[in-house]
Amino acid sequence: ITIQNQILDLLENLQEKYSLSYIFISHDMNVIKSVSDKILVLKTGKVIEYDNAKNVFKNPKSDYTRKLITSVI
């Protein structure tokens, strides 16, 4: 976890310094929540949900997204 946090901090610093954008692919919803402005949820290659991160975590539209979120909280 310490190394993971260091890497996430580094990515955030680089993003701010160089105005970078990232595409982050993960099943770890805690990490996704901490690094994302927008979230796109895929299931079997199809878009299930796409919205800003706050909306996805506050009010997920699909059962699949809800399950992903509750599996780690």
PDB file of C-alpha atoms in Angstrom:
ATOM      1  CA  ILE A   1       0.000   0.000   0.000  1.00  0.00           C
ATOM      2  CA  THR A   2       2.842   2.421   0.787  1.00  0.00           C
ATOM      3  CA  ILE A   3       4.413   1.934  -2.642  1.00  0.00           C
ATOM      4  CA  GLN A   4       0.994   2.227  -4.276  1.00  0.00           C
ATOM      5  CA  ASN A   5       0.365   5.533  -2.487  1.00  0.00           C
ATOM      6  CA  GLN A   6       3.776   6.837  -3.514  1.00  0.00           C
ATOM      7  CA  ILE A   7       3.086   5.989  -7.150  1.00  0.00           C
ATOM      8  CA  LEU A   8      -0.352   7.619  -7.030  1.00  0.00           C
ATOM      9  CA  ASP A   9       1.173  10.751  -5.460  1.00  0.00           C
ATOM     10  CA  LEU A  10       3.834  10.835  -8.166  1.00  0.00           C
ATOM     11  CA  LEU A  11       1.216  10.518 -10.909  1.00  0.00           C
ATOM     12  CA  GLU A  12      -0.807  13.342  -9.352  1.00  0.00           C
ATOM     13  CA  ASN A  13       2.249  15.590  -9.103  1.00  0.00           C
ATOM     14  CA  LEU A  14       3.216  14.901 -12.715  1.00  0.00           C
ATOM     15  CA  GLN A  15      -0.359  15.552 -13.805  1.00  0.00           C
ATOM     16  CA  GLU A  16      -0.390  18.942 -12.124  1.00  0.00           C
ATOM     17  CA  LYS A  17       3.090  19.912 -13.312  1.00  0.00           C
ATOM     18  CA  TYR A  18       2.640  18.895 -16.960  1.00  0.00           C
ATOM     19  CA  SER A  19      -1.163  19.114 -17.376  1.00  0.00           C
ATOM     20  CA  LEU A  20      -1.350  15.398 -18.124  1.00  0.00           C
ATOM     21  CA  SER A  21      -4.371  13.172 -18.544  1.00  0.00           C
ATOM     22  CA  TYR A  22      -4.383   9.496 -17.673  1.00  0.00           C
ATOM     23  CA  ILE A  23      -6.471   6.520 -18.627  1.00  0.00           C
ATOM     24  CA  PHE A  24      -6.476   4.346 -15.542  1.00  0.00           C
ATOM     25  CA  ILE A  25      -7.741   0.775 -15.814  1.00  0.00           C
ATOM     26  CA  SER A  26      -8.419  -1.029 -12.562  1.00  0.00           C
ATOM     27  CA  HIS A  27     -10.903  -3.056 -10.546  1.00  0.00           C
ATOM     28  CA  ASP A  28      -9.719  -1.330  -7.371  1.00  0.00           C
ATOM     29  CA  MET A  29     -12.530   1.161  -6.857  1.00  0.00           C
ATOM     30  CA  ASN A  30     -10.742   2.843  -3.927  1.00  0.00           C
ATOM     31  CA  VAL A  31      -7.855   3.749  -6.222  1.00  0.00           C
ATOM     32  CA  ILE A  32     -10.224   4.770  -8.996  1.00  0.00           C
ATOM     33  CA  LYS A  33     -12.103   7.033  -6.589  1.00  0.00           C
ATOM     34  CA  SER A  34      -8.888   8.738  -5.489  1.00  0.00           C
ATOM     35  CA  VAL A  35      -7.504   9.442  -8.983  1.00  0.00           C
ATOM     36  CA  SER A  36     -10.492   9.916 -11.273  1.00  0.00           C
ATOM     37  CA  ASP A  37     -12.456  12.888 -12.495  1.00  0.00           C
ATOM     38  CA  LYS A  38     -14.643  10.735 -14.742  1.00  0.00           C
ATOM     39  CA  ILE A  39     -15.371   7.009 -14.596  1.00  0.00           C
ATOM     40  CA  LEU A  40     -16.411   4.638 -17.348  1.00  0.00           C
ATOM     41  CA  VAL A  41     -17.581   1.213 -16.154  1.00  0.00           C
ATOM     42  CA  LEU A  42     -17.353  -1.689 -18.589  1.00  0.00           C
ATOM     43  CA  LYS A  43     -18.892  -5.131 -18.350  1.00  0.00           C
ATOM     44  CA  THR A  44     -18.036  -7.731 -20.997  1.00  0.00           C
ATOM     45  CA  GLY A  45     -16.717  -4.942 -23.212  1.00  0.00           C
ATOM     46  CA  LYS A  46     -19.864  -2.827 -23.062  1.00  0.00           C
ATOM     47  CA  VAL A  47     -20.260   0.548 -21.384  1.00  0.00           C
ATOM     48  CA  ILE A  48     -22.462   0.165 -18.327  1.00  0.00           C
ATOM     49  CA  GLU A  49     -22.009   3.623 -16.878  1.00  0.00           C
ATOM     50  CA  TYR A  50     -20.150   6.845 -17.614  1.00  0.00           C
ATOM     51  CA  ASP A  51     -20.243   9.924 -15.401  1.00  0.00           C
ATOM     52  CA  ASN A  52     -18.079  12.091 -13.187  1.00  0.00           C
ATOM     53  CA  ALA A  53     -16.517  10.208 -10.295  1.00  0.00           C
ATOM     54  CA  LYS A  54     -18.610  11.863  -7.582  1.00  0.00           C
ATOM     55  CA  ASN A  55     -21.865  10.886  -9.279  1.00  0.00           C
ATOM     56  CA  VAL A  56     -20.777   7.307  -9.895  1.00  0.00           C
ATOM     57  CA  PHE A  57     -19.855   6.776  -6.252  1.00  0.00           C
ATOM     58  CA  LYS A  58     -22.747   8.766  -4.832  1.00  0.00           C
ATOM     59  CA  ASN A  59     -25.494   7.408  -7.071  1.00  0.00           C
ATOM     60  CA  PRO A  60     -24.421   4.450  -9.247  1.00  0.00           C
ATOM     61  CA  LYS A  61     -26.923   3.803 -12.023  1.00  0.00           C
ATOM     62  CA  SER A  62     -26.316   0.087 -12.486  1.00  0.00           C
ATOM     63  CA  ASP A  63     -26.319  -2.891 -10.148  1.00  0.00           C
ATOM     64  CA  TYR A  64     -22.950  -3.925 -11.558  1.00  0.00           C
ATOM     65  CA  THR A  65     -21.379  -0.590 -10.571  1.00  0.00           C
ATOM     66  CA  ARG A  66     -22.970  -0.810  -7.117  1.00  0.00           C
ATOM     67  CA  LYS A  67     -21.462  -4.270  -6.638  1.00  0.00           C
ATOM     68  CA  LEU A  68     -18.012  -3.043  -7.669  1.00  0.00           C
ATOM     69  CA  ILE A  69     -18.208  -0.176  -5.210  1.00  0.00           C
ATOM     70  CA  THR A  70     -19.566  -2.189  -2.288  1.00  0.00           C
ATOM     71  CA  SER A  71     -17.051  -4.983  -2.836  1.00  0.00           C
ATOM     72  CA  VAL A  72     -14.252  -2.741  -1.551  1.00  0.00           C
ATOM     73  CA  ILE A  73     -15.950  -0.401   0.899  1.00  0.00           C
TER      74      ILE A  73
END
